[in-house]
XYZ file of C-alpha atoms in Angstrom:
85
model
C 112.848 147.316 156.670
C 113.146 146.792 152.889
C 110.565 144.539 151.271
C 111.889 141.422 149.531
C 110.879 141.502 145.849
C 109.790 137.856 145.807
C 107.956 138.036 149.165
C 108.648 134.387 150.092
C 106.574 134.778 153.265
C 103.797 136.792 151.633
C 103.093 140.513 151.842
C 102.167 140.622 155.552
C 104.633 138.292 157.251
C 104.861 138.276 161.025
C 108.129 138.329 162.992
C 108.113 137.171 166.619
C 110.923 137.485 169.152
C 111.598 134.344 171.194
C 114.191 132.790 173.480
C 115.412 129.394 172.267
C 117.729 127.451 174.585
C 118.724 130.710 176.281
C 119.445 132.515 172.998
C 117.535 135.323 171.317
C 115.639 134.074 168.293
C 113.276 135.317 165.610
C 110.379 133.401 164.154
C 109.165 134.427 160.700
C 105.597 133.382 159.980
C 103.944 133.647 156.564
C 100.847 135.636 155.737
C 97.817 134.088 154.084
C 98.932 135.343 150.654
C 102.210 133.394 150.715
C 102.788 131.610 147.395
C 101.265 128.116 147.567
C 104.551 126.585 146.361
C 106.150 127.638 149.664
C 103.827 125.159 151.432
C 103.159 127.420 154.444
C 106.910 127.636 155.193
C 108.073 129.488 158.281
C 111.613 130.117 159.573
C 113.244 130.099 162.970
C 116.587 131.908 163.288
C 118.694 131.885 166.438
C 122.306 132.713 167.186
C 124.537 129.899 168.377
C 125.971 130.504 171.890
C 129.392 130.363 170.186
C 130.278 129.950 166.509
C 130.087 126.452 165.056
C 132.885 125.411 162.689
C 132.117 122.871 159.966
C 134.799 122.007 157.411
C 136.669 125.188 158.312
C 133.665 127.495 157.858
C 132.208 129.334 160.872
C 128.465 129.559 161.340
C 126.874 132.018 163.749
C 123.187 131.258 163.272
C 120.976 128.186 163.295
C 118.235 128.542 160.685
C 115.356 126.085 160.633
C 112.724 125.970 157.901
C 109.469 124.112 158.542
C 105.774 124.506 157.930
C 103.983 126.987 160.158
C 102.022 124.231 161.915
C 105.192 122.565 163.248
C 107.807 125.324 163.637
C 106.916 126.017 167.300
C 107.175 122.326 168.206
C 110.533 122.036 166.482
C 111.823 125.222 168.111
C 110.862 123.912 171.535
C 113.149 120.910 171.022
C 116.289 122.936 170.238
C 118.942 122.642 172.937
C 122.456 123.984 172.616
C 125.145 121.979 174.351
C 128.730 122.942 175.042
C 131.700 120.620 174.889
C 133.733 120.327 178.047
C 137.457 120.188 177.384
């Protein structure tokens, strides 16, 4: 995997595989040398069960940014719903 020049998550980030609302997800956690201006930011990325269209643009992934101390709690609240036609 190529290393990002700016290293927004630090030089030793950690990537965890999870299941969020039945979907595969990845959690990116910062290392201790993450730049202090990132405020301990972590990311949670999961694929929508089906693409979401907003203003004509399709989105395939839900990406949530939050501090490392709260990202798990936020991820545990994600629930995908489907519309019944």
